[in-house]
Every structure is written in structure tokens, then in C-alpha cells.
Amino acid sequence: MFNFLHPFHQKQPSHKFFLNSEEDDDDKLRDKVYIKQIKDYGEALQNTHLPLYNRLQAVASLGIISYTGGPEAANYVQAYIEPLLRYLNQTIYTEKDQITVLQSLAGICYNNSTNQSTMVDQQILTTLVSMINSRNSNVTSIKVKFWACYLLHVLCCNTIPIIRRLNKAKYLHPSLLHLSELPWFGWPDNYAQVLIYILGFEKQNRAL
């Protein structure tokens, strides 16, 4: 099912504490390459003259580079979070397109509190909750809701203020209950159920 980093269960590449001059030069060169790529993808993302397919390729690439490129790459992608969120708020895209945007945002904010805060400040929680609560399957499919649950999980994990806000979100609990009862084949976890526990809607059974 997952051709996008298999919900980030692998650790991000980390920088070595002790680098010789050659390794340091390699890291600097790599960072320059990442920054150039991010700039190119960011420009493509916002170029309305490009076909949607090419812009969505840029969306996906920004998420992958942000996740695999280390803290510097993730921080540089921050400049493009606002236009990325505009894609998320569009309702004209196909299921595949919506999932591409959600995957990219998950990569950008994974283990990066600054990018998480930027997304929250730009009302991503409201958008994701609306997607999960949507009763219109023509607008928001089950697969899209699964990815919305995963992105919410990334955003609220170990972030108490976000957890408190989501705990008060109207209709979120019953919507998560419904999604938790569906088969999450191919996923490492049932993220609707995980959210139910994290958000304090129910207590986890310790026997599980």
C-alpha cells in the first residue's frame, strides 16, 4: 500500500557528531543540493502555468526531501507550507491527489516542531477534522480519511495543546470510532483508534 516512506517508521537520517573535513564538505554540498531542489520544487508548486500533474509531483518531492534531508531541509521547506495547505483545501482533486498532499505534509512536519506549529497556525487542524467528519464520500474517500488520521497523529503526538484542542473538536470522536471499525489493511497501526486513545476519548486496554 505505501510507496511513501511507509508512514515514517524508519528513523530519520541523523548527522554524525564527529566529522572530518571531507565529510563536512560532503554534508555542505548535500545541503546545497537539497536547498536548490527545494527551491525548484517550491517554484513549480506555485506555478499555475504548469499542469496539475507536475505541480503535484513537486508537492510529493517536497515531502520526501523534507523527511530524508535532515533538519536543514525540513526547515527550508517551511517557506512552502502555506501554498501546500492551499492544495489541501481544494476539493477538485482526485483521491490520489489528495493523498499525495497529505503524505507530503506528513513528511514535512514529522519530527519538526517548527513546521508542525506553522501548519497549526494556518488552521490545518480545522481542515483535517472537517475531512474526517465529512459524510460526502464523493469529496472525501475513506482512504483520504485514513491519511488525514495519520497526519493528525503526527501533529498531535507529544503535543499537549494540540491534543486538548482536538479533544474538544465537535463530532471528531464518533467519526474516529466509525473509521476505527474499518479494516486498516497495509497500515502499521489503526490510526483512528490510536487517535481515540491519544486524545483521551477512551482509555486504552492495557491487555492489548
CSV table of N, CA, C and O in Angstrom, one decimal, residues 136-207:
chain,number,residue,atom,x,y,z
A,136,ASN,N,-19.6,13.1,2.9
A,136,ASN,CA,-19.7,13.1,1.4
A,136,ASN,C,-18.5,12.3,0.9
A,136,ASN,O,-17.4,12.8,0.8
A,137,SER,N,-18.8,11.1,0.6
A,137,SER,CA,-17.7,10.2,0.1
A,137,SER,C,-17.2,10.6,-1.3
A,137,SER,O,-16.1,10.2,-1.7
A,138,ASN,N,-18.0,11.4,-2.0
A,138,ASN,CA,-17.5,11.9,-3.3
A,138,ASN,C,-16.5,13.0,-3.1
A,138,ASN,O,-15.7,13.2,-4.1
A,139,VAL,N,-16.4,13.6,-2.0
A,139,VAL,CA,-15.4,14.6,-1.7
A,139,VAL,C,-14.3,14.1,-0.9
A,139,VAL,O,-13.1,14.4,-1.3
A,140,THR,N,-14.6,13.3,0.1
A,140,THR,CA,-13.5,12.7,0.9
A,140,THR,C,-13.7,11.2,1.1
A,140,THR,O,-14.6,10.8,1.7
A,141,SER,N,-12.8,10.5,0.4
A,141,SER,CA,-12.9,9.0,0.5
A,141,SER,C,-12.4,8.4,1.8
A,141,SER,O,-11.7,9.1,2.6
A,142,ILE,N,-12.6,7.2,2.0
A,142,ILE,CA,-12.1,6.5,3.2
A,142,ILE,C,-10.6,6.5,3.3
A,142,ILE,O,-10.0,6.8,4.3
A,143,LYS,N,-10.0,6.3,2.1
A,143,LYS,CA,-8.5,6.3,2.1
A,143,LYS,C,-8.0,7.7,2.4
A,143,LYS,O,-6.9,7.8,3.1
A,144,VAL,N,-8.6,8.7,2.0
A,144,VAL,CA,-8.2,10.1,2.3
A,144,VAL,C,-8.3,10.3,3.8
A,144,VAL,O,-7.5,10.9,4.5
A,145,LYS,N,-9.4,9.8,4.4
A,145,LYS,CA,-9.7,10.0,5.8
A,145,LYS,C,-8.6,9.2,6.6
A,145,LYS,O,-8.2,9.7,7.7
A,146,PHE,N,-8.2,8.1,6.1
A,146,PHE,CA,-7.1,7.3,6.8
A,146,PHE,C,-5.8,8.2,6.9
A,146,PHE,O,-5.2,8.3,7.9
A,147,TRP,N,-5.5,8.8,5.7
A,147,TRP,CA,-4.3,9.6,5.7
A,147,TRP,C,-4.5,10.9,6.5
A,147,TRP,O,-3.5,11.4,7.2
A,148,ALA,N,-5.7,11.4,6.6
A,148,ALA,CA,-5.9,12.6,7.5
A,148,ALA,C,-5.7,12.2,8.9
A,148,ALA,O,-5.2,13.0,9.7
A,149,CYS,N,-6.2,11.0,9.3
A,149,CYS,CA,-5.9,10.5,10.7
A,149,CYS,C,-4.4,10.3,10.9
A,149,CYS,O,-4.0,10.7,12.0
A,150,TYR,N,-3.7,9.8,10.0
A,150,TYR,CA,-2.3,9.7,10.2
A,150,TYR,C,-1.6,11.0,10.4
A,150,TYR,O,-0.8,11.2,11.3
A,151,LEU,N,-1.9,12.0,9.5
A,151,LEU,CA,-1.3,13.3,9.7
A,151,LEU,C,-1.7,14.0,11.0
A,151,LEU,O,-0.9,14.6,11.7
A,152,LEU,N,-3.0,13.8,11.5
A,152,LEU,CA,-3.3,14.3,12.8
A,152,LEU,C,-2.5,13.6,13.9
A,152,LEU,O,-2.1,14.3,14.8
A,153,HIS,N,-2.3,12.3,13.7
A,153,HIS,CA,-1.5,11.6,14.7
A,153,HIS,C,0.0,12.2,14.8
A,153,HIS,O,0.5,12.4,15.8
A,154,VAL,N,0.5,12.5,13.6
A,154,VAL,CA,1.9,13.1,13.6
A,154,VAL,C,1.9,14.5,14.3
A,154,VAL,O,2.8,14.8,15.0
A,155,LEU,N,0.8,15.2,14.0
A,155,LEU,CA,0.8,16.6,14.5
A,155,LEU,C,0.6,16.6,16.0
A,155,LEU,O,1.1,17.5,16.7
A,156,CYS,N,-0.2,15.7,16.6
A,156,CYS,CA,-0.6,15.8,18.0
A,156,CYS,C,0.3,14.9,18.9
A,156,CYS,O,0.2,15.1,20.1
A,157,CYS,N,1.1,14.1,18.3
A,157,CYS,CA,1.9,13.2,19.1
A,157,CYS,C,2.8,14.0,20.0
A,157,CYS,O,3.7,14.8,19.5
A,158,ASN,N,2.7,13.8,21.3
A,158,ASN,CA,3.5,14.5,22.3
A,158,ASN,C,3.3,16.1,22.3
A,158,ASN,O,4.2,16.8,22.8
A,159,THR,N,2.2,16.5,21.8
A,159,THR,CA,1.9,18.0,21.8
A,159,THR,C,0.6,18.2,22.5
A,159,THR,O,-0.5,18.2,22.0
A,160,ILE,N,0.7,18.5,23.8
A,160,ILE,CA,-0.4,18.6,24.7
A,160,ILE,C,-1.4,19.7,24.2
A,160,ILE,O,-2.7,19.4,24.2
A,161,PRO,N,-1.0,20.9,23.8
A,161,PRO,CA,-2.0,21.9,23.4
A,161,PRO,C,-2.9,21.4,22.2
A,161,PRO,O,-4.1,21.7,22.2
A,162,ILE,N,-2.2,20.8,21.3
A,162,ILE,CA,-3.0,20.3,20.1
A,162,ILE,C,-3.9,19.2,20.5
A,162,ILE,O,-5.1,19.1,20.1
A,163,ILE,N,-3.5,18.3,21.4
A,163,ILE,CA,-4.4,17.2,21.9
A,163,ILE,C,-5.6,17.8,22.6
A,163,ILE,O,-6.7,17.3,22.4
A,164,ARG,N,-5.4,18.9,23.4
A,164,ARG,CA,-6.5,19.5,24.1
A,164,ARG,C,-7.5,20.1,23.1
A,164,ARG,O,-8.7,20.0,23.3
A,165,ARG,N,-7.0,20.7,22.1
A,165,ARG,CA,-7.9,21.3,21.1
A,165,ARG,C,-8.7,20.3,20.3
A,165,ARG,O,-9.9,20.4,20.1
A,166,LEU,N,-8.0,19.2,20.0
A,166,LEU,CA,-8.7,18.1,19.2
A,166,LEU,C,-9.7,17.4,20.1
A,166,LEU,O,-10.7,16.9,19.6
A,167,ASN,N,-9.4,17.3,21.4
A,167,ASN,CA,-10.3,16.7,22.3
A,167,ASN,C,-11.7,17.4,22.3
A,167,ASN,O,-12.7,16.7,22.6
A,168,LYS,N,-11.7,18.7,22.0
A,168,LYS,CA,-12.9,19.4,22.1
A,168,LYS,C,-13.6,19.6,20.7
A,168,LYS,O,-14.6,20.2,20.5
A,169,ALA,N,-13.0,19.0,19.7
A,169,ALA,CA,-13.5,19.1,18.3
A,169,ALA,C,-14.8,18.4,18.2
A,169,ALA,O,-15.0,17.2,18.5
A,170,LYS,N,-15.8,19.1,17.6
A,170,LYS,CA,-17.1,18.6,17.5
A,170,LYS,C,-17.2,17.4,16.5
A,170,LYS,O,-16.7,17.5,15.4
A,171,TYR,N,-17.9,16.4,16.9
A,171,TYR,CA,-18.1,15.2,16.1
A,171,TYR,C,-16.9,14.3,15.8
A,171,TYR,O,-17.0,13.3,15.1
A,172,LEU,N,-15.7,14.8,16.3
A,172,LEU,CA,-14.5,14.0,15.9
A,172,LEU,C,-14.5,12.6,16.5
A,172,LEU,O,-14.1,11.6,15.9
A,173,HIS,N,-14.9,12.5,17.8
A,173,HIS,CA,-14.9,11.2,18.4
A,173,HIS,C,-15.8,10.2,17.7
A,173,HIS,O,-15.3,9.1,17.3
A,174,PRO,N,-17.0,10.4,17.4
A,174,PRO,CA,-17.8,9.5,16.6
A,174,PRO,C,-17.3,9.2,15.2
A,174,PRO,O,-17.4,8.0,14.7
A,175,SER,N,-16.7,10.2,14.6
A,175,SER,CA,-16.1,10.0,13.3
A,175,SER,C,-14.9,9.0,13.4
A,175,SER,O,-14.7,8.1,12.5
A,176,LEU,N,-14.1,9.2,14.4
A,176,LEU,CA,-12.9,8.3,14.6
A,176,LEU,C,-13.4,6.9,15.0
A,176,LEU,O,-12.8,5.9,14.5
A,177,LEU,N,-14.5,6.8,15.8
A,177,LEU,CA,-15.0,5.5,16.1
A,177,LEU,C,-15.4,4.7,14.8
A,177,LEU,O,-15.1,3.5,14.7
A,178,HIS,N,-16.1,5.4,13.9
A,178,HIS,CA,-16.5,4.8,12.7
A,178,HIS,C,-15.3,4.3,11.9
A,178,HIS,O,-15.3,3.2,11.4
A,179,LEU,N,-14.3,5.2,11.8
A,179,LEU,CA,-13.1,4.8,11.0
A,179,LEU,C,-12.3,3.7,11.7
A,179,LEU,O,-11.7,2.8,11.0
A,180,SER,N,-12.3,3.7,13.0
A,180,SER,CA,-11.5,2.6,13.7
A,180,SER,C,-12.1,1.2,13.5
A,180,SER,O,-11.4,0.2,13.7
A,181,GLU,N,-13.4,1.2,13.1
A,181,GLU,CA,-14.1,-0.1,12.9
A,181,GLU,C,-13.8,-0.7,11.5
A,181,GLU,O,-14.2,-1.8,11.2
A,182,LEU,N,-13.2,0.1,10.6
A,182,LEU,CA,-12.9,-0.3,9.3
A,182,LEU,C,-11.6,-1.0,9.2
A,182,LEU,O,-10.7,-0.8,10.1
A,183,PRO,N,-11.4,-1.9,8.2
A,183,PRO,CA,-10.1,-2.6,8.1
A,183,PRO,C,-9.0,-1.7,7.6
A,183,PRO,O,-9.1,-1.0,6.6
A,184,TRP,N,-7.9,-1.6,8.4
A,184,TRP,CA,-6.8,-0.8,8.1
A,184,TRP,C,-5.7,-1.6,7.5
A,184,TRP,O,-4.5,-1.6,7.9
A,185,PHE,N,-6.0,-2.4,6.5
A,185,PHE,CA,-5.1,-3.3,5.9
A,185,PHE,C,-3.9,-2.6,5.2
A,185,PHE,O,-4.1,-1.6,4.5
A,186,GLY,N,-2.7,-3.1,5.5
A,186,GLY,CA,-1.5,-2.4,5.0
A,186,GLY,C,-0.9,-1.3,5.8
A,186,GLY,O,0.2,-0.9,5.6
A,187,TRP,N,-1.6,-0.9,6.8
A,187,TRP,CA,-1.1,0.2,7.7
A,187,TRP,C,-0.5,-0.5,9.0
A,187,TRP,O,-0.9,-1.5,9.4
A,188,PRO,N,0.6,0.2,9.5
A,188,PRO,CA,1.2,-0.4,10.7
A,188,PRO,C,0.4,-0.3,11.9
A,188,PRO,O,0.6,-1.0,12.9
A,189,ASP,N,-0.6,0.7,11.9
A,189,ASP,CA,-1.5,0.9,13.1
A,189,ASP,C,-2.8,1.3,12.5
A,189,ASP,O,-3.0,1.9,11.4
A,190,ASN,N,-3.9,1.1,13.4
A,190,ASN,CA,-5.2,1.7,13.1
A,190,ASN,C,-5.1,3.1,13.7
A,190,ASN,O,-5.3,3.3,14.9
A,191,TYR,N,-4.8,4.1,12.9
A,191,TYR,CA,-4.6,5.4,13.4
A,191,TYR,C,-5.8,6.1,13.9
A,191,TYR,O,-5.7,7.1,14.8
A,192,ALA,N,-7.0,5.7,13.5
A,192,ALA,CA,-8.2,6.3,14.1
A,192,ALA,C,-8.3,5.8,15.6
A,192,ALA,O,-8.6,6.6,16.5
A,193,GLN,N,-8.0,4.5,15.8
A,193,GLN,CA,-8.0,4.0,17.2
A,193,GLN,C,-6.9,4.6,18.0
A,193,GLN,O,-7.1,5.0,19.2
A,194,VAL,N,-5.8,4.8,17.4
A,194,VAL,CA,-4.6,5.4,18.1
A,194,VAL,C,-5.0,6.9,18.6
A,194,VAL,O,-4.8,7.3,19.7
A,195,LEU,N,-5.7,7.6,17.7
A,195,LEU,CA,-6.1,8.9,18.0
A,195,LEU,C,-7.1,9.0,19.1
A,195,LEU,O,-7.1,9.8,20.0
A,196,ILE,N,-8.0,8.0,19.1
A,196,ILE,CA,-9.1,7.9,20.2
A,196,ILE,C,-8.4,7.8,21.5
A,196,ILE,O,-8.8,8.5,22.5
A,197,TYR,N,-7.3,7.0,21.6
A,197,TYR,CA,-6.6,6.9,22.9
A,197,TYR,C,-5.8,8.2,23.2
A,197,TYR,O,-5.8,8.7,24.3
A,198,ILE,N,-5.0,8.7,22.2
A,198,ILE,CA,-4.2,9.8,22.4
A,198,ILE,C,-5.0,11.0,22.9
A,198,ILE,O,-4.6,11.8,23.7
A,199,LEU,N,-6.2,11.2,22.2
A,199,LEU,CA,-7.0,12.4,22.5
A,199,LEU,C,-7.8,12.2,23.8
A,199,LEU,O,-8.6,13.2,24.1
A,200,GLY,N,-7.7,11.1,24.4
A,200,GLY,CA,-8.4,10.9,25.7
A,200,GLY,C,-9.9,10.6,25.6
A,200,GLY,O,-10.6,10.7,26.6
A,201,PHE,N,-10.4,10.2,24.4
A,201,PHE,CA,-11.8,9.9,24.2
A,201,PHE,C,-12.1,8.5,24.9
A,201,PHE,O,-13.2,8.3,25.4
A,202,GLU,N,-11.1,7.7,25.0
A,202,GLU,CA,-11.3,6.4,25.6
A,202,GLU,C,-9.9,6.0,26.3
A,202,GLU,O,-8.9,6.5,25.8
A,203,LYS,N,-10.0,5.1,27.3
A,203,LYS,CA,-8.7,4.6,27.9
A,203,LYS,C,-8.3,3.3,27.2
A,203,LYS,O,-9.2,2.5,26.9
A,204,GLN,N,-7.0,3.2,26.9
A,204,GLN,CA,-6.5,2.1,26.2
A,204,GLN,C,-6.6,0.8,27.1
A,204,GLN,O,-6.2,0.9,28.3
A,205,ASN,N,-7.0,-0.3,26.6
A,205,ASN,CA,-7.0,-1.5,27.3
A,205,ASN,C,-5.6,-2.0,27.4
A,205,ASN,O,-4.9,-2.3,26.4
A,206,ARG,N,-5.1,-2.1,28.6
A,206,ARG,CA,-3.7,-2.5,28.8
A,206,ARG,C,-3.4,-3.9,28.4
A,206,ARG,O,-2.2,-4.3,28.2
A,207,ALA,N,-4.4,-4.7,28.3
A,207,ALA,CA,-4.2,-6.1,27.8
A,207,ALA,C,-3.8,-6.2,26.4
A,207,ALA,O,-3.3,-7.2,25.9
